[in-house]
XYZ file of C-alpha atoms in Angstrom:
656
model
C 106.587 93.643 70.868
C 106.220 90.876 73.416
C 106.945 91.202 77.048
C 110.658 90.975 77.645
C 110.739 88.383 80.554
C 114.304 87.362 79.566
C 115.801 90.772 80.396
C 116.138 92.674 83.591
C 113.436 95.292 83.370
C 113.554 96.802 86.818
C 116.996 97.945 87.858
C 116.732 99.770 91.230
C 114.349 101.313 93.656
C 115.902 104.403 95.235
C 115.130 106.989 97.908
C 116.400 110.470 97.383
C 116.187 113.027 100.300
C 117.107 116.645 100.704
C 119.886 117.353 103.281
C 120.126 120.807 104.628
C 123.892 121.010 104.190
C 124.499 118.576 101.354
C 121.498 119.110 99.212
C 119.947 116.240 97.223
C 121.430 112.773 98.003
C 120.682 109.181 97.627
C 119.717 107.717 101.000
C 118.744 104.144 99.985
C 119.070 101.973 96.950
C 118.030 98.436 96.343
C 119.914 96.746 94.884
C 122.943 99.063 95.550
C 123.709 101.485 92.749
C 127.385 100.598 93.113
C 128.117 96.920 93.504
C 129.703 95.740 96.741
C 128.455 98.665 98.698
C 125.586 98.890 101.327
C 122.095 99.709 100.498
C 122.336 102.968 102.462
C 125.888 103.810 101.431
C 124.586 106.689 99.309
C 127.261 106.071 96.641
C 126.195 106.883 93.090
C 128.011 105.794 89.823
C 129.844 108.531 88.090
C 127.540 108.282 84.994
C 124.536 109.030 87.288
C 126.085 111.611 89.568
C 123.221 113.981 88.899
C 120.499 111.362 89.625
C 119.521 112.906 92.897
C 118.690 116.313 91.166
C 116.474 114.584 88.733
C 114.451 112.565 91.254
C 114.072 115.559 93.452
C 113.436 118.467 91.021
C 114.177 122.136 91.205
C 111.373 124.008 93.091
C 109.935 120.775 94.628
C 109.401 122.496 97.957
C 106.549 124.504 96.345
C 104.359 121.356 95.909
C 103.288 118.760 98.391
C 103.689 116.066 95.800
C 104.810 115.566 92.184
C 105.772 112.884 89.681
C 108.854 113.112 87.617
C 109.975 111.250 84.421
C 113.595 111.339 83.261
C 116.242 109.611 81.124
C 119.631 108.393 81.991
C 122.385 106.613 79.971
C 123.017 102.995 80.754
C 126.018 102.493 83.029
C 127.636 100.000 80.705
C 130.374 101.549 78.663
C 129.495 99.464 75.541
C 125.880 100.594 75.649
C 124.254 103.718 74.312
C 120.706 102.677 75.469
C 118.443 104.677 77.695
C 117.382 103.981 81.228
C 114.015 105.357 82.131
C 113.390 106.951 85.502
C 110.096 107.473 87.370
C 110.146 109.454 90.677
C 107.273 110.156 93.084
C 107.989 113.090 95.304
C 106.305 113.790 98.652
C 106.609 116.455 101.390
C 105.700 115.845 104.999
C 105.765 118.083 108.250
C 108.834 117.039 110.392
C 106.511 117.064 113.524
C 104.515 114.259 112.095
C 107.506 111.885 111.765
C 107.533 109.250 114.464
C 111.228 108.218 114.420
C 113.269 111.372 113.660
C 116.943 111.070 112.632
C 119.690 113.610 113.353
C 119.577 115.017 109.807
C 115.961 116.238 110.233
C 116.582 119.881 111.126
C 113.863 121.738 109.186
C 110.150 122.054 109.526
C 109.260 119.972 106.522
C 110.940 116.893 104.999
C 111.177 116.211 101.239
C 111.879 112.793 99.834
C 111.403 110.904 96.596
C 110.960 107.237 95.830
C 112.488 106.477 92.425
C 112.471 103.558 90.150
C 114.865 102.906 87.236
C 113.724 100.573 84.374
C 114.785 99.566 80.901
C 111.316 99.752 79.358
C 109.451 103.194 78.764
C 106.243 102.330 80.682
C 106.181 105.680 82.567
C 102.501 105.793 83.364
C 102.172 102.013 84.381
C 105.223 102.367 86.722
C 104.032 105.685 88.142
C 100.568 104.302 89.030
C 102.085 101.578 91.134
C 104.952 103.748 92.507
C 102.517 106.317 93.764
C 100.717 103.785 95.920
C 104.095 102.485 97.380
C 105.212 106.092 98.132
C 101.957 107.000 99.809
C 102.084 103.682 101.956
C 105.746 104.410 102.917
C 105.011 108.002 103.962
C 102.022 106.885 106.018
C 104.349 104.838 108.162
C 105.903 108.109 109.164
C 109.073 106.182 109.921
C 111.640 106.489 107.088
C 114.017 103.953 108.761
C 111.625 101.218 107.816
C 112.669 100.085 104.417
C 111.297 96.582 104.052
C 108.151 97.988 102.274
C 110.425 99.240 99.517
C 112.234 95.939 99.100
C 108.900 94.206 98.777
C 107.696 96.788 96.309
C 110.720 96.178 94.138
C 110.133 92.483 93.899
C 106.437 93.121 93.130
C 107.181 95.657 90.475
C 109.622 93.267 88.876
C 106.894 90.680 88.525
C 104.499 93.218 87.203
C 106.779 94.579 84.571
C 107.656 91.190 83.289
C 104.039 90.572 82.347
C 103.634 93.864 80.451
C 104.547 94.892 76.863
C 105.915 98.375 76.176
C 103.632 98.784 73.193
C 100.395 98.429 75.334
C 101.722 100.356 78.342
C 103.933 103.134 76.977
C 101.045 105.680 76.673
C 99.179 104.666 79.902
C 98.671 107.514 82.255
C 99.413 110.247 79.642
C 96.748 112.944 79.265
C 97.014 113.819 75.603
C 93.569 115.442 75.390
C 94.760 117.928 78.095
C 97.762 118.943 75.975
C 95.397 119.413 73.016
C 93.116 121.639 75.231
C 96.118 123.575 76.254
C 97.700 124.379 72.928
C 94.566 124.078 70.690
C 95.423 124.211 66.958
C 99.147 124.855 67.734
C 99.499 121.287 68.651
C 100.226 120.689 64.991
C 103.008 123.253 65.210
C 104.663 121.371 67.990
C 104.186 118.130 66.127
C 106.016 119.566 63.111
C 108.689 121.111 65.297
C 109.770 117.808 66.757
C 110.151 116.398 63.231
C 112.529 119.270 62.244
C 115.037 118.286 65.102
C 115.511 121.777 66.474
C 116.749 122.839 69.898
C 113.625 123.108 72.000
C 113.054 123.944 75.703
C 109.746 123.258 77.392
C 109.356 125.247 80.583
C 106.562 124.810 82.993
C 105.621 123.660 86.568
C 104.869 121.329 88.332
C 107.121 118.796 86.641
C 104.374 116.241 86.193
C 102.565 118.585 83.815
C 105.934 119.234 82.005
C 106.591 115.537 81.472
C 103.073 114.902 80.409
C 103.234 117.582 77.692
C 106.522 116.239 76.158
C 105.722 112.475 76.317
C 102.203 113.078 75.023
C 103.647 114.966 72.009
C 106.104 112.056 71.365
C 103.192 109.596 71.555
C 101.697 111.278 68.472
C 104.469 109.620 66.443
C 103.756 105.989 65.895
C 106.097 103.758 67.748
C 108.333 106.682 68.932
C 107.586 106.429 72.650
C 107.686 102.675 72.583
C 110.773 101.990 70.409
C 112.398 105.308 69.371
C 113.906 106.486 72.673
C 116.598 103.851 73.054
C 119.291 106.243 71.850
C 117.799 109.429 73.173
C 120.674 110.293 75.599
C 124.156 111.603 74.789
C 126.935 109.051 74.720
C 129.454 109.745 77.467
C 132.287 108.758 75.155
C 131.644 111.635 72.895
C 134.227 114.407 73.545
C 132.881 117.634 74.871
C 134.439 120.530 72.895
C 134.757 124.057 74.294
C 137.074 126.936 73.297
C 139.310 126.165 76.416
C 139.144 122.330 76.638
C 141.247 120.327 74.044
C 139.988 117.028 72.590
C 141.179 113.788 74.299
C 142.922 111.271 72.237
C 140.355 108.348 72.364
C 139.328 105.785 70.020
C 135.626 105.437 69.323
C 133.852 102.145 68.556
C 131.095 103.886 66.760
C 131.148 105.614 63.406
C 131.053 109.371 64.160
C 128.061 111.230 62.847
C 128.154 115.113 62.410
C 125.553 117.355 61.146
C 125.953 120.983 60.560
C 123.733 122.880 63.193
C 121.286 125.541 62.173
C 123.164 128.106 64.264
C 126.343 127.385 62.083
C 124.339 127.670 58.862
C 123.151 131.171 60.037
C 126.715 132.206 60.741
C 127.680 131.164 57.147
C 124.626 132.795 55.635
C 123.237 129.504 54.328
C 119.496 129.435 54.054
C 117.804 126.467 55.640
C 115.180 126.492 52.858
C 117.664 125.012 50.472
C 117.818 121.357 50.290
C 121.038 120.944 52.168
C 121.692 117.557 53.780
C 124.877 118.392 55.672
C 125.780 115.153 57.293
C 129.208 113.636 57.153
C 130.573 110.236 58.189
C 134.355 110.220 57.742
C 136.751 107.446 58.562
C 140.400 106.566 58.188
C 142.180 103.197 57.842
C 142.596 101.642 61.230
C 146.266 100.864 60.661
C 147.156 104.558 60.084
C 150.164 105.269 62.232
C 149.755 107.981 64.755
C 152.900 109.625 63.392
C 151.004 110.181 60.173
C 148.222 112.275 61.844
C 148.250 115.879 60.790
C 150.206 118.405 62.924
C 150.254 122.088 62.944
C 153.776 122.465 61.522
C 154.505 120.092 58.707
C 151.949 117.299 57.993
C 149.119 119.458 56.687
C 148.984 120.375 52.990
C 149.724 123.968 52.171
C 146.055 124.604 51.427
C 145.099 123.637 54.930
C 147.705 125.700 56.910
C 146.504 128.243 59.339
C 147.891 131.723 59.510
C 150.211 132.341 62.298
C 149.372 134.294 65.446
C 151.229 137.357 64.130
C 149.518 137.055 60.758
C 146.140 136.938 62.487
C 146.975 139.849 64.615
C 147.799 142.028 61.561
C 144.398 141.327 60.010
C 141.378 143.578 60.569
C 138.500 142.087 62.665
C 136.387 141.392 59.576
C 139.381 139.707 57.764
C 139.809 137.403 60.730
C 136.164 136.323 60.395
C 136.689 135.749 56.640
C 139.830 133.817 57.273
C 138.003 131.587 59.772
C 135.135 131.000 57.314
C 137.690 129.916 54.724
C 139.216 127.692 57.303
C 135.845 125.994 57.849
C 135.436 125.636 54.128
C 138.661 123.813 53.840
C 138.122 121.706 56.892
C 134.596 120.558 56.411
C 135.715 117.074 56.347
C 137.321 117.588 59.728
C 133.887 117.949 61.228
C 133.908 114.489 62.547
C 136.720 115.662 64.858
C 134.796 118.564 66.025
C 135.009 121.908 64.303
C 133.974 124.561 66.863
C 132.111 127.181 64.808
C 131.414 129.152 67.862
C 135.075 130.329 67.617
C 133.849 132.771 64.994
C 132.495 134.844 67.815
C 135.853 135.135 69.675
C 137.667 138.376 69.326
C 141.235 137.244 70.175
C 143.333 136.259 67.235
C 145.510 134.157 69.459
C 142.528 132.358 70.776
C 141.391 131.477 67.263
C 144.821 130.131 66.462
C 145.041 128.080 69.600
C 141.657 126.451 69.002
C 142.593 125.498 65.479
C 145.919 124.239 66.673
C 144.155 121.978 69.279
C 141.828 120.642 66.631
C 144.829 119.686 64.437
C 146.874 118.107 67.136
C 144.143 116.108 68.735
C 142.251 115.028 65.562
C 141.280 111.361 65.607
C 140.726 109.086 62.684
C 137.984 106.607 63.968
C 137.717 103.424 62.006
C 138.478 101.546 58.800
C 135.715 102.487 56.388
C 135.481 104.069 53.017
C 134.045 107.480 52.460
C 131.183 108.208 50.120
C 130.717 111.939 49.377
C 128.212 113.019 46.766
C 127.818 116.694 45.783
C 124.810 117.604 43.601
C 125.051 121.018 41.871
C 121.737 121.639 40.212
C 119.098 119.046 39.564
C 120.657 116.460 37.409
C 124.475 116.849 37.853
C 125.917 114.199 40.399
C 129.455 113.842 41.321
C 130.388 110.873 43.615
C 133.652 109.832 45.153
C 134.073 106.544 47.004
C 137.515 105.786 48.186
C 139.570 105.453 51.419
C 140.579 108.777 52.855
C 144.261 109.036 52.838
C 146.784 111.827 53.731
C 147.864 112.479 50.110
C 144.339 113.064 48.670
C 142.992 115.666 51.185
C 143.625 118.588 48.927
C 140.792 117.456 46.506
C 138.324 116.779 49.263
C 137.589 120.294 50.403
C 133.996 121.400 50.232
C 133.034 124.765 48.800
C 130.487 126.284 51.206
C 129.625 129.031 48.700
C 127.851 126.337 46.685
C 125.435 125.681 49.545
C 122.904 128.276 48.377
C 122.432 126.043 45.272
C 120.884 122.538 45.785
C 123.726 120.780 47.410
C 123.245 117.296 48.810
C 125.735 115.383 50.877
C 124.709 111.775 51.208
C 125.734 110.314 54.504
C 126.893 106.833 55.385
C 124.373 105.955 58.061
C 125.657 103.609 60.721
C 123.273 100.950 62.164
C 120.723 102.091 64.730
C 119.319 99.967 67.517
C 115.748 101.245 66.770
C 113.467 98.648 65.387
C 111.986 100.168 62.175
C 108.940 98.646 60.320
C 108.365 98.655 56.542
C 106.815 102.029 56.667
C 110.136 103.415 58.129
C 108.521 104.024 61.477
C 109.228 105.115 64.153
C 111.071 108.034 62.900
C 114.771 108.081 64.019
C 114.379 111.571 65.627
C 116.426 111.041 68.748
C 119.633 109.485 67.387
C 123.106 110.580 66.432
C 123.415 113.552 68.823
C 119.780 114.475 69.026
C 118.626 114.040 72.617
C 115.344 113.899 74.413
C 114.971 114.550 78.258
C 111.438 114.905 79.672
C 113.035 116.706 82.676
C 116.427 118.066 83.408
C 117.634 119.900 86.541
C 119.950 122.811 86.748
C 122.976 120.461 87.058
C 122.578 119.774 83.281
C 122.629 123.505 82.421
C 125.846 123.061 80.317
C 124.063 120.729 77.935
C 122.600 123.829 76.107
C 126.154 124.760 74.879
C 127.412 121.251 74.249
C 128.348 121.356 70.440
C 128.343 117.541 70.347
C 124.501 117.763 70.569
C 122.905 118.918 67.322
C 119.368 119.122 68.606
C 117.363 118.432 71.750
C 113.979 118.321 73.305
C 114.296 119.221 76.978
C 111.862 119.857 79.777
C 113.016 122.290 82.596
C 111.413 123.898 85.613
C 114.294 126.308 86.498
C 114.003 129.774 85.072
C 117.676 129.932 84.155
C 117.076 127.636 81.192
C 114.866 130.328 79.718
C 117.606 132.833 79.715
C 119.866 130.956 77.268
C 117.884 132.058 74.330
C 120.978 132.247 72.140
C 121.338 128.479 72.492
C 117.821 127.430 71.718
C 115.599 127.730 68.657
C 112.168 127.422 70.357
C 110.835 128.077 73.962
C 107.555 126.454 74.785
C 105.595 127.420 77.950
C 102.219 126.279 79.215
C 99.933 128.412 77.069
C 99.221 128.684 73.384
C 100.947 132.204 73.238
C 103.931 130.709 75.011
C 105.471 129.141 71.887
C 108.298 131.549 71.155
C 110.205 130.774 67.844
C 113.531 132.603 67.764
C 114.408 132.006 64.078
C 112.489 133.775 61.288
C 113.206 130.968 58.872
C 111.792 128.322 61.334
C 108.712 130.594 61.732
C 108.121 130.292 58.022
C 108.596 126.515 58.110
C 106.204 126.120 60.946
C 103.439 128.275 59.326
C 100.305 126.377 59.143
C 98.518 126.151 55.702
C 94.838 126.311 55.269
C 94.659 122.560 55.129
C 96.604 122.333 58.326
C 94.277 124.733 60.048
C 91.338 122.597 59.039
C 92.955 119.515 60.482
C 94.150 121.068 63.774
C 90.936 123.028 64.451
C 88.800 119.860 63.720
C 90.841 117.926 66.355
C 90.862 120.792 68.952
C 87.062 121.445 68.569
C 86.162 117.679 68.848
C 88.308 117.372 72.003
C 86.732 120.504 73.473
C 83.314 119.100 72.822
C 84.128 115.788 74.277
C 85.457 117.443 77.513
C 82.439 119.717 77.766
C 80.080 116.618 77.724
C 82.125 114.735 80.331
C 82.787 111.802 77.952
C 86.374 111.730 79.061
C 85.275 110.610 82.561
C 83.167 107.874 81.201
C 85.997 106.668 79.007
C 83.583 105.102 76.602
C 83.817 107.409 73.578
C 86.349 106.849 70.858
C 86.093 110.202 68.934
C 87.834 112.846 70.824
C 89.785 110.433 73.040
C 93.576 110.010 73.259
C 93.779 107.105 70.952
C 91.542 108.842 68.466
C 93.896 111.872 68.485
C 96.913 109.579 67.834
C 95.126 107.954 64.951
C 94.448 111.337 63.411
C 98.063 112.332 63.615
C 99.221 108.991 62.252
C 96.949 109.509 59.287
C 98.410 113.044 58.800
C 102.037 111.810 58.995
C 101.476 108.914 56.585
C 99.744 111.198 54.124
C 102.802 113.552 54.310
C 105.114 110.558 53.707
C 103.073 109.421 50.748
C 103.084 112.877 49.248
C 106.855 113.019 49.587
C 107.250 109.734 47.804
C 104.913 110.870 45.098
C 107.289 113.879 44.459
C 104.445 116.149 43.544
C 104.880 119.686 44.673
C 101.312 120.519 44.355
C 100.512 118.026 46.982
C 103.372 119.148 49.209
C 102.232 122.722 49.101
C 99.330 121.813 51.362
C 101.803 120.767 54.016
C 103.873 123.944 53.586
C 106.745 123.505 51.083
C 109.163 125.280 53.438
C 108.439 122.776 56.145
C 108.854 119.781 53.697
C 112.275 121.025 52.465
C 113.410 121.623 56.063
C 112.329 118.089 57.033
C 114.261 116.713 54.070
C 117.546 118.163 55.559
C 117.028 116.357 58.865
C 118.657 113.028 59.949
C 115.381 111.244 60.675
C 114.211 111.993 57.071
C 117.382 110.387 55.609
C 116.994 107.270 57.763
C 113.269 106.944 56.872
C 113.944 107.458 53.131
C 116.610 104.699 53.338
C 114.351 102.207 55.197
C 110.812 102.784 54.000
C 109.650 99.836 51.873
C 105.939 100.451 51.516
C 103.011 102.570 52.790
C 99.888 100.502 52.839
C 96.491 101.917 52.077
C 97.768 105.484 52.125
C 96.709 108.090 49.497
C 99.104 110.931 48.720
C 97.844 114.397 49.516
C 96.722 116.267 52.622
C 93.794 114.514 54.490
C 92.001 117.928 54.567
C 92.748 119.246 51.066
C 90.169 121.077 49.162
C 88.967 124.514 47.981
C 89.029 127.591 50.269
C 85.672 128.313 52.142
C 84.504 131.133 54.146
C 85.211 129.094 57.249
C 88.867 128.807 56.210
C 89.008 132.621 55.853
C 87.742 132.907 59.374
C 90.211 130.514 60.654
C 93.109 132.380 58.941
C 91.828 135.578 60.444
C 91.510 134.217 63.901
C 95.185 133.016 64.064
C 97.025 135.998 62.617
C 97.755 139.247 64.322
C 96.283 141.235 61.463
C 93.241 139.050 61.552
C 92.764 139.572 65.264
C 92.875 143.382 64.737
C 90.283 143.127 61.885
C 88.054 141.043 64.140
C 88.470 143.526 66.999
C 87.685 146.442 64.634
C 84.610 144.619 63.309
C 83.407 143.856 66.781
C 83.894 147.413 67.868
C 82.024 148.735 64.740
C 79.362 146.184 65.273
C 78.967 147.228 68.898
C 78.889 150.961 68.037
C 76.255 150.504 65.280
C 74.211 148.354 67.671
C 74.311 151.009 70.329
C 73.348 153.674 67.779
C 70.359 151.574 66.597
C 69.207 150.895 70.113
C 69.447 154.682 70.915
C 67.531 155.544 67.764
C 64.895 152.973 68.474
C 64.536 154.292 72.000
C 64.235 157.899 70.765
C 61.578 157.008 68.139
C 59.575 155.066 70.664
C 59.734 157.894 73.195
C 58.614 160.425 70.578
C 55.771 158.300 69.402
C 54.499 157.711 72.981
C 54.680 161.418 73.807
C 52.415 162.520 70.935
C 48.856 163.565 71.999
C 45.876 161.469 70.755
C 44.575 164.399 68.684
C 47.913 164.452 66.724
C 47.341 160.852 65.732
C 43.624 161.009 65.020
C 42.879 160.847 61.229
C 40.940 163.926 59.769
C 37.121 163.743 58.834
C 35.741 164.186 55.258
C 34.632 167.834 55.841
C 37.964 168.662 57.311
C 36.609 169.065 60.836
C 38.004 167.399 63.875
């Protein structure tokens, strides 16, 4: 990708401070965040109302300085692209400030200098912004803002000469992430491919952002080109049990995918090859009067029981009735079926939620619907026709068939991600899958937003860890800190013998390089960051080639449970529809081969049972060693205490 000189790369330079009464607030922005306002007005667009809490993170007062990377949605209503933020935080004693203002009432002053760009060059921007922030704080007079304006103009010129491909990974310390998680770096790599709800929790925020972005850099092109849709569109309605849908018209084709939590509620195993993605549409000229209502428009098969009828049912029957309702309304998922309603105990609440869904359902655009159901290996039933009111009875989906091999082929709308012939980068963060290197407590509700099907989120506030019912994996800053909530997911992320060879080889080589100090010299290829990325690219392409070869013997080396789970994700479907060729890639695991003694040691070292065996062997060896040492000491002492006559050999005549 060439440098984008024709577009505006640098949007704003901002100062965020902490006010003792108002909290985090914007104190300066150039150009102003809101047009026709002053640079020091402090006004923030509604779309970026939580920007101050991102630039000045939770717990910032515990550190004298920090660097934060974050994502925002573009302010333009017609755009779903990502704006990339870099913030440099500093803390200074109030007594050192030359020109004190009235709002300085505490012993220390915390401020951040933040830059918003349209190109994901986090490290390159941070390197320059840290120098600017240091120079501004060295003035010790925060009323002098000319330095920041000059820095904005200088950064604009610098970014226009850069390319995102060459600068996207600058400043990331990937080898430190490998040293931190060791062989489990491959577990995290596979986890991101499966599009699950993942929270990374650690401090300071600079380490947190480095871990997330370094992991993303393992996927070819993902950091450079694959984050343009990584934030939630604001037009998407947020559904809750108490908030009805708004009657809006969406320009985009809706994309809905059944979440893993919903599958668990319906007892659907994630190991089955279920591709539960729907794209539904209705002719644009459909009159609003023809929309389904709760009383008369819906066919009899779709009617809900009344409140009194629900009240007369037992608790278990209510749940069954709701499951049947979901079966008959699977095609209504584009309008937002709230499966969390299954947990509500009130029959009236269940009925009210369903009533709101019916009254506020929106048909989006004029497209035809393609729905393919596969029952077994070779049977294929397809239906391609406009969805009309009179035909809804025949379009219900039997959820009970999901335990068999059921495949729903989606109609994929265009994506703004540039994809090459190999289908890369993977479209992991699209269609309701979001990525935020850092989120503050102000975004706490995002964990319960049912319009988000998956996420990778970084957080430094401990409250994010307490929502374990809304996340699949919690990752902290230690190898043992990867907590997988779902047993099925644990099976999918189990590393095979070949995987262990691969991950241990990388981990050991990085450790050896760090021990010799070659990272400081920056002259060695093997063990460096680019070498690590090359190894993971080879692994990913080998996996893709094995999938295209459709040989289960080859896929076993990658963990067949993981492969089946990946096939159910959105990024796999996009890749399978866009891949044209894989050049010079041989199917099969790059570390395949027979099991050796070293493989057994690796398996024992990583399992709980293996650790117990190793501990028992070590204890037994230590005990035996102590016993041998004691016996040797006893024999030596006995031998040295014997008298010379006892050891003198006898003469021929028997005398002494």
